[in-house]
CSV table of C-alpha atoms in Angstrom, one decimal:
chain,number,residue,atom,x,y,z
Q,268,UNK,CA,12.0,-26.3,37.1
Q,269,UNK,CA,14.3,-22.7,37.9
Q,270,UNK,CA,17.2,-24.2,36.9
Q,271,UNK,CA,15.2,-25.5,33.2
Q,272,UNK,CA,14.0,-21.7,32.9
Q,273,UNK,CA,17.7,-20.6,33.0
Q,274,UNK,CA,19.0,-23.7,30.8
Q,275,UNK,CA,15.7,-22.0,28.0
Q,276,UNK,CA,16.9,-18.6,28.8
Q,277,UNK,CA,20.8,-19.3,28.0
Q,278,UNK,CA,20.0,-20.5,25.1
Q,279,UNK,CA,17.9,-17.6,23.8
Q,280,UNK,CA,20.4,-14.9,25.1
Q,281,UNK,CA,22.8,-15.2,21.3
Q,282,UNK,CA,19.4,-14.4,19.5
Q,283,UNK,CA,18.6,-10.8,21.2
Q,284,UNK,CA,21.8,-10.5,20.1
Q,285,UNK,CA,21.5,-11.0,15.9
Q,286,UNK,CA,18.8,-9.6,16.7
Q,287,UNK,CA,20.8,-6.3,18.2
Q,288,UNK,CA,21.9,-4.6,15.5
Q,289,UNK,CA,19.1,-4.7,13.7
Q,290,UNK,CA,16.7,-3.1,16.8
Q,291,UNK,CA,19.3,-0.5,17.0
Q,292,UNK,CA,19.2,0.8,13.3
Q,293,UNK,CA,15.3,0.5,13.9
Q,294,UNK,CA,15.4,3.1,17.3
Q,295,UNK,CA,17.7,5.5,15.4
Q,296,UNK,CA,15.6,5.9,12.0
Q,297,UNK,CA,12.2,4.6,12.7
Q,298,UNK,CA,11.2,5.6,16.8
Q,299,UNK,CA,13.6,7.7,17.9
Q,300,UNK,CA,11.6,9.7,14.5
Q,301,UNK,CA,8.4,8.7,15.1
Q,302,UNK,CA,8.5,10.5,18.8
Q,303,UNK,CA,10.1,13.6,17.4
Q,304,UNK,CA,7.3,14.0,15.0
Q,305,UNK,CA,5.0,13.3,17.9
Q,306,UNK,CA,6.4,16.3,19.9
Q,307,UNK,CA,7.4,18.5,17.0
Q,308,UNK,CA,3.0,18.0,16.5
Q,309,UNK,CA,2.1,19.9,20.2
Q,310,UNK,CA,4.0,22.7,18.9
Q,311,UNK,CA,3.5,26.2,16.3
Q,312,UNK,CA,6.9,25.9,14.6
Q,313,UNK,CA,7.6,27.4,11.5
Q,314,UNK,CA,10.8,24.9,10.7
Q,315,UNK,CA,13.6,27.7,11.2
Q,316,UNK,CA,12.7,30.0,14.5
Q,317,UNK,CA,11.8,28.3,18.1
Q,318,UNK,CA,9.1,26.2,18.2
Q,319,UNK,CA,5.8,27.6,20.6
Q,320,UNK,CA,4.2,24.9,22.9
Q,321,UNK,CA,0.8,23.8,21.7
Q,322,UNK,CA,-0.4,20.7,23.7
Q,323,UNK,CA,-2.9,19.6,21.8
Q,324,UNK,CA,-4.3,22.7,19.8
Q,325,UNK,CA,-2.7,21.1,15.6
Q,326,UNK,CA,-5.1,17.9,16.4
Q,327,UNK,CA,-8.7,19.6,17.4
Q,328,UNK,CA,-7.9,22.2,14.5
Q,329,UNK,CA,-7.4,19.0,12.4
Q,330,UNK,CA,-11.3,18.7,13.1
Q,331,UNK,CA,-12.2,21.8,12.9
Q,332,UNK,CA,-10.4,21.2,9.0
Q,333,UNK,CA,-12.7,21.0,6.3
Q,334,UNK,CA,-11.0,20.2,4.4
Q,335,UNK,CA,-9.3,16.9,6.0
Q,336,UNK,CA,-12.3,14.9,4.8
Q,337,UNK,CA,-13.1,14.9,1.8
Q,338,UNK,CA,-9.5,14.1,2.2
Q,339,UNK,CA,-9.5,10.8,4.3
Q,340,UNK,CA,-12.3,10.1,1.9
Q,341,UNK,CA,-10.1,10.5,-1.2
Q,342,UNK,CA,-7.5,7.9,0.6
Q,343,UNK,CA,-11.3,5.9,0.9
Q,344,UNK,CA,-10.8,5.5,-2.7
Q,345,UNK,CA,-7.4,5.4,-3.3
Q,346,UNK,CA,-7.8,1.8,-0.9
Q,347,UNK,CA,-10.5,0.6,-2.8
Q,348,UNK,CA,-8.5,0.7,-6.4
Q,349,UNK,CA,-4.3,-0.3,-4.6
Q,350,UNK,CA,-5.7,-3.1,-2.3
Q,351,UNK,CA,-9.3,-4.4,-3.3
Q,352,UNK,CA,-8.3,-4.4,-7.2
Q,353,UNK,CA,-4.9,-5.3,-6.6
Q,354,UNK,CA,-5.9,-8.5,-4.8
Q,355,UNK,CA,-8.8,-9.5,-6.5
Q,356,UNK,CA,-6.6,-9.4,-9.8
Q,357,UNK,CA,-3.6,-11.2,-8.5
Q,358,UNK,CA,-5.9,-13.6,-7.3
Q,359,UNK,CA,-7.0,-13.9,-10.6
Q,360,UNK,CA,-4.3,-14.1,-12.3
Q,361,UNK,CA,-2.1,-16.8,-9.8
Q,362,UNK,CA,-5.0,-19.2,-10.3
Q,363,UNK,CA,-4.8,-18.2,-14.0
Q,364,UNK,CA,-1.0,-18.7,-14.1
Q,365,UNK,CA,-1.0,-22.2,-11.9
Q,366,UNK,CA,-3.1,-23.6,-14.1
Q,367,UNK,CA,-1.8,-23.2,-17.5
Q,368,UNK,CA,1.7,-24.8,-18.6
Q,369,UNK,CA,2.9,-22.6,-21.9
Q,370,UNK,CA,6.5,-22.0,-22.7
Q,371,UNK,CA,7.8,-18.2,-21.7
Q,372,UNK,CA,5.3,-18.0,-18.9
Q,373,UNK,CA,8.6,-16.9,-16.0
Q,374,UNK,CA,9.2,-14.1,-18.7
Q,375,UNK,CA,5.2,-12.9,-18.7
Q,376,UNK,CA,5.6,-13.4,-14.5
Q,377,UNK,CA,8.4,-11.4,-14.8
Q,378,UNK,CA,6.8,-8.0,-17.3
Q,379,UNK,CA,3.2,-8.7,-14.7
Q,380,UNK,CA,5.6,-8.1,-11.6
Q,381,UNK,CA,7.5,-5.0,-13.7
Q,382,UNK,CA,5.2,-1.9,-12.8
Q,383,UNK,CA,6.1,-2.5,-9.1
Q,384,UNK,CA,9.9,-2.4,-9.1
Q,385,UNK,CA,9.9,0.8,-11.8
Q,386,UNK,CA,10.1,4.3,-9.5
Q,387,UNK,CA,7.1,6.0,-8.5
Q,388,UNK,CA,8.6,9.2,-10.6
Q,389,UNK,CA,9.1,7.0,-13.5
Q,390,UNK,CA,5.3,5.6,-13.5
Q,391,UNK,CA,4.4,8.9,-13.1
Q,392,UNK,CA,4.9,10.5,-15.2
Q,393,UNK,CA,4.2,8.0,-18.8
Q,394,UNK,CA,0.9,7.7,-17.1
Q,395,UNK,CA,0.9,11.4,-17.2
Q,396,UNK,CA,1.5,11.8,-20.9
Q,397,UNK,CA,-0.6,8.5,-21.5
Q,398,UNK,CA,-3.8,10.4,-20.4
Q,399,UNK,CA,-2.6,13.4,-21.9
Q,400,UNK,CA,-4.8,15.7,-24.1
Q,401,UNK,CA,-2.8,14.2,-27.0
Q,402,UNK,CA,-1.5,11.3,-25.2
Q,403,UNK,CA,-2.2,6.9,-26.8
Q,404,UNK,CA,-5.5,6.7,-24.9
Q,405,UNK,CA,-7.5,9.4,-26.0
Q,406,UNK,CA,-5.8,8.8,-29.2
Q,407,UNK,CA,-6.6,5.1,-29.4
Q,408,UNK,CA,-10.2,6.3,-28.3
Q,409,UNK,CA,-10.6,8.7,-31.3
Q,410,UNK,CA,-9.3,5.8,-33.7
Q,411,UNK,CA,-12.1,4.1,-32.5
Q,412,UNK,CA,-14.6,6.2,-32.8
Q,413,UNK,CA,-15.0,7.5,-29.8
Q,414,UNK,CA,-13.8,10.9,-29.1
Q,415,UNK,CA,-16.1,11.9,-27.9
Q,416,UNK,CA,-14.7,10.5,-24.5
Q,417,UNK,CA,-11.9,12.1,-25.0
Q,418,UNK,CA,-10.4,14.3,-22.1
Q,419,UNK,CA,-7.7,15.3,-20.5
Q,420,UNK,CA,-8.7,12.5,-17.9
Q,421,UNK,CA,-5.7,14.0,-15.2
Q,422,UNK,CA,-7.6,17.6,-15.2
Q,423,UNK,CA,-10.4,17.0,-15.1
Q,424,UNK,CA,-13.0,17.0,-11.6
Q,425,UNK,CA,-14.8,13.4,-12.1
Q,426,UNK,CA,-11.9,11.4,-14.1
Q,427,UNK,CA,-8.5,12.9,-12.0
Q,428,UNK,CA,-9.2,10.7,-9.2
Q,429,UNK,CA,-10.0,6.9,-10.6
Q,430,UNK,CA,-7.8,8.3,-12.9
Q,431,UNK,CA,-5.1,7.9,-10.7
Q,432,UNK,CA,-6.3,5.0,-8.9
Q,433,UNK,CA,-6.4,3.0,-11.8
Q,434,UNK,CA,-2.1,3.4,-11.7
Q,435,UNK,CA,-2.4,2.5,-8.1
Q,436,UNK,CA,-4.3,-0.9,-10.0
Q,437,UNK,CA,-1.8,-1.5,-12.2
Q,438,UNK,CA,0.9,-0.7,-9.7
Q,439,UNK,CA,0.2,-2.8,-7.2
Q,440,UNK,CA,-1.3,-6.3,-8.3
Q,441,UNK,CA,2.5,-7.5,-9.7
Q,442,UNK,CA,3.0,-7.3,-6.0
Q,443,UNK,CA,-0.7,-9.2,-5.0
Q,444,UNK,CA,0.7,-11.4,-8.0
Q,445,UNK,CA,4.3,-13.0,-7.0
Q,446,UNK,CA,2.9,-13.4,-3.1
Q,447,UNK,CA,-0.1,-15.8,-4.3
Q,448,UNK,CA,1.5,-17.7,-6.9
Q,449,UNK,CA,4.3,-18.3,-3.6
Q,450,UNK,CA,1.1,-19.1,-2.0
Q,451,UNK,CA,0.1,-21.6,-4.1
Q,452,UNK,CA,3.4,-23.6,-4.5
Q,453,UNK,CA,2.7,-24.1,-0.8
Q,454,UNK,CA,-0.1,-26.0,-1.5
Q,455,UNK,CA,-0.4,-30.1,-1.9
Q,456,UNK,CA,-1.1,-31.3,-4.6
Q,457,UNK,CA,-3.2,-34.2,-3.0
Q,458,UNK,CA,-5.5,-31.6,-2.4
Q,459,UNK,CA,-6.7,-30.6,-5.7
Q,460,UNK,CA,-6.6,-34.2,-7.0
Q,461,UNK,CA,-9.2,-35.0,-3.9
Q,462,UNK,CA,-11.5,-32.3,-4.6
Q,463,UNK,CA,-10.6,-33.1,-8.8
Q,464,UNK,CA,-12.2,-36.7,-7.1
Q,465,UNK,CA,-15.2,-35.0,-5.6
Q,466,UNK,CA,-16.3,-33.7,-8.7
Q,467,UNK,CA,-14.8,-29.9,-8.5
Q,468,UNK,CA,-14.1,-27.4,-11.4
Q,469,UNK,CA,-11.5,-24.9,-11.6
Q,470,UNK,CA,-14.2,-22.4,-10.2
Q,471,UNK,CA,-15.6,-24.4,-6.7
Q,472,UNK,CA,-11.5,-25.4,-6.6
Q,473,UNK,CA,-9.9,-22.6,-6.5
Q,474,UNK,CA,-13.2,-21.4,-3.5
Q,475,UNK,CA,-12.4,-24.7,-2.1
Q,476,UNK,CA,-8.6,-25.3,-1.6
Q,477,UNK,CA,-7.0,-22.4,-3.2
Q,478,UNK,CA,-8.9,-19.4,-1.6
Q,479,UNK,CA,-8.5,-21.1,1.6
Q,480,UNK,CA,-5.5,-21.6,1.8
Q,481,UNK,CA,-4.3,-18.3,0.7
Q,482,UNK,CA,-5.3,-16.5,4.0
Q,483,UNK,CA,-1.9,-15.6,5.3
Q,484,UNK,CA,-0.7,-14.3,1.5
Q,485,UNK,CA,-4.2,-12.1,1.5
Q,486,UNK,CA,-3.5,-10.9,4.5
Q,487,UNK,CA,0.4,-9.4,3.8
Q,488,UNK,CA,-1.2,-8.2,1.0
Q,489,UNK,CA,-3.9,-6.4,2.0
Q,490,UNK,CA,-1.6,-4.8,5.1
Q,491,UNK,CA,1.1,-3.9,2.1
Q,492,UNK,CA,-1.7,-2.4,-0.2
Q,493,UNK,CA,-3.4,-0.3,2.4
Q,494,UNK,CA,-0.3,1.2,3.7
Q,495,UNK,CA,0.7,2.1,0.1
Q,496,UNK,CA,-3.3,3.6,-0.5
Q,497,UNK,CA,-3.2,4.8,2.9
Q,498,UNK,CA,-0.1,7.0,3.1
Q,499,UNK,CA,0.4,7.4,-0.6
Q,500,UNK,CA,1.8,10.8,-2.1
Q,501,UNK,CA,4.4,10.0,-4.9
Q,502,UNK,CA,1.9,9.0,-6.6
Q,503,UNK,CA,-0.3,12.0,-6.4
Q,504,UNK,CA,2.1,14.4,-6.2
Q,505,UNK,CA,3.8,13.8,-9.9
Q,506,UNK,CA,1.1,13.6,-11.5
Q,507,UNK,CA,-2.0,15.9,-10.4
Q,508,UNK,CA,-0.1,17.4,-7.6
Q,509,UNK,CA,-4.0,16.9,-5.1
Q,510,UNK,CA,-6.0,19.3,-8.0
Q,511,UNK,CA,-7.8,19.7,-10.3
Q,512,UNK,CA,-8.8,22.5,-7.1
Q,513,UNK,CA,-8.4,19.4,-4.5
Q,514,UNK,CA,-10.3,15.9,-6.2
Q,515,UNK,CA,-7.2,14.1,-5.7
Q,516,UNK,CA,-5.5,15.5,-2.2
Q,517,UNK,CA,-4.8,13.1,0.4
Q,518,UNK,CA,-3.8,13.7,3.8
Q,519,UNK,CA,0.1,13.0,2.9
Q,520,UNK,CA,0.0,16.3,0.2
Q,521,UNK,CA,-1.4,17.9,3.4
Q,522,UNK,CA,1.6,17.0,5.3
Q,523,UNK,CA,4.0,17.6,2.7
Q,524,UNK,CA,2.8,21.7,2.0
Q,525,UNK,CA,2.2,22.1,5.7
Q,526,UNK,CA,6.3,21.5,6.4
Q,527,UNK,CA,7.7,22.3,2.7
Q,528,UNK,CA,5.5,24.9,1.5
Q,529,UNK,CA,3.6,27.6,4.1
Q,530,UNK,CA,5.7,26.6,6.9
Q,531,UNK,CA,3.3,24.6,9.4
Q,532,UNK,CA,5.6,22.1,10.3
Q,533,UNK,CA,3.1,21.2,14.2
Q,534,UNK,CA,0.5,21.2,12.0
Q,535,UNK,CA,2.3,18.5,9.7
Q,536,UNK,CA,3.0,16.9,12.3
Q,537,UNK,CA,0.6,16.3,14.0
Q,538,UNK,CA,-1.4,14.8,10.4
Q,539,UNK,CA,1.4,12.5,11.0
Q,540,UNK,CA,0.8,11.6,13.5
Q,541,UNK,CA,-3.2,10.5,12.8
Q,542,UNK,CA,-2.4,9.3,9.7
Q,543,UNK,CA,1.0,6.5,11.0
Q,544,UNK,CA,-1.9,5.6,13.8
Q,545,UNK,CA,-4.7,4.8,11.5
Q,546,UNK,CA,-2.3,2.6,9.3
Q,547,UNK,CA,-1.1,0.5,13.1
Q,548,UNK,CA,-4.5,0.1,13.7
Q,549,UNK,CA,-5.7,-0.7,10.2
Q,550,UNK,CA,-2.9,-4.1,10.2
Q,551,UNK,CA,-3.7,-4.3,13.8
Q,552,UNK,CA,-7.5,-5.0,13.0
Q,553,UNK,CA,-6.1,-6.8,9.5
Q,554,UNK,CA,-3.7,-8.9,11.5
Q,555,UNK,CA,-5.8,-10.3,14.1
Q,556,UNK,CA,-9.0,-11.3,11.9
Q,557,UNK,CA,-6.8,-13.0,10.3
Q,558,UNK,CA,-5.3,-15.1,13.2
Q,559,UNK,CA,-8.8,-15.7,14.6
Q,560,UNK,CA,-10.1,-17.6,11.6
Q,561,UNK,CA,-7.3,-19.5,12.0
Q,562,UNK,CA,-7.1,-20.5,15.4
């Protein structure tokens, strides 16, 4: 038995050598910076002069910071726009495109995926123009007699957060659609034929065949989209910079402001560590739920 284990171990050694370059890269550029950030979070430091050890004071200060709860609430709103809506829309489009056969369908798939490959700055600047008081959105509303609804969408306290959220939905749904289309192509056609023989219509066929078969793809989509929603910075910063006031501020905005504007690097590092922990917990919960259902 011990000889069998030794033989098995020898068989796997080449695999470890193949993984070694990726492991070194991951350690140097992910784990090491993460450890340094956690260490910096234990100091009061302006990024230039020598830091002063404060232990967990930066973390306890976050509990007393009245801005943090509203920032977390904004992130949860973004989870709806960046994860729930794109997943639902991606499922609808994937189910629709898997059933219809029209010329040029690949072109339409590429167009729908286009927002995902555009630079975030380009997306933000484009949507700022669309949402502008004299932009296409308000011009369209005035053209159909709804000029009373026209406003500076990103400058209004009531509409700024959902306006940025809609941009996130537009960016993320293409990724979900492509993941689900790839998953649909792996589903055996015999399952669909059996469902149709049993009298299932398109809607029932989707819920009894397509949706259960896409459980793994849905989990991946949720992990990617929720992670993006929680760490979202560039889209918010380049559209509203957290404004008006603090109506679109999220934790990552405080990280940027603390590190580069107010020079409170220790506090910014503490927020980063907490945000990383939240993302890891959410990811772990989603994967555990999926594995539990598969088991």
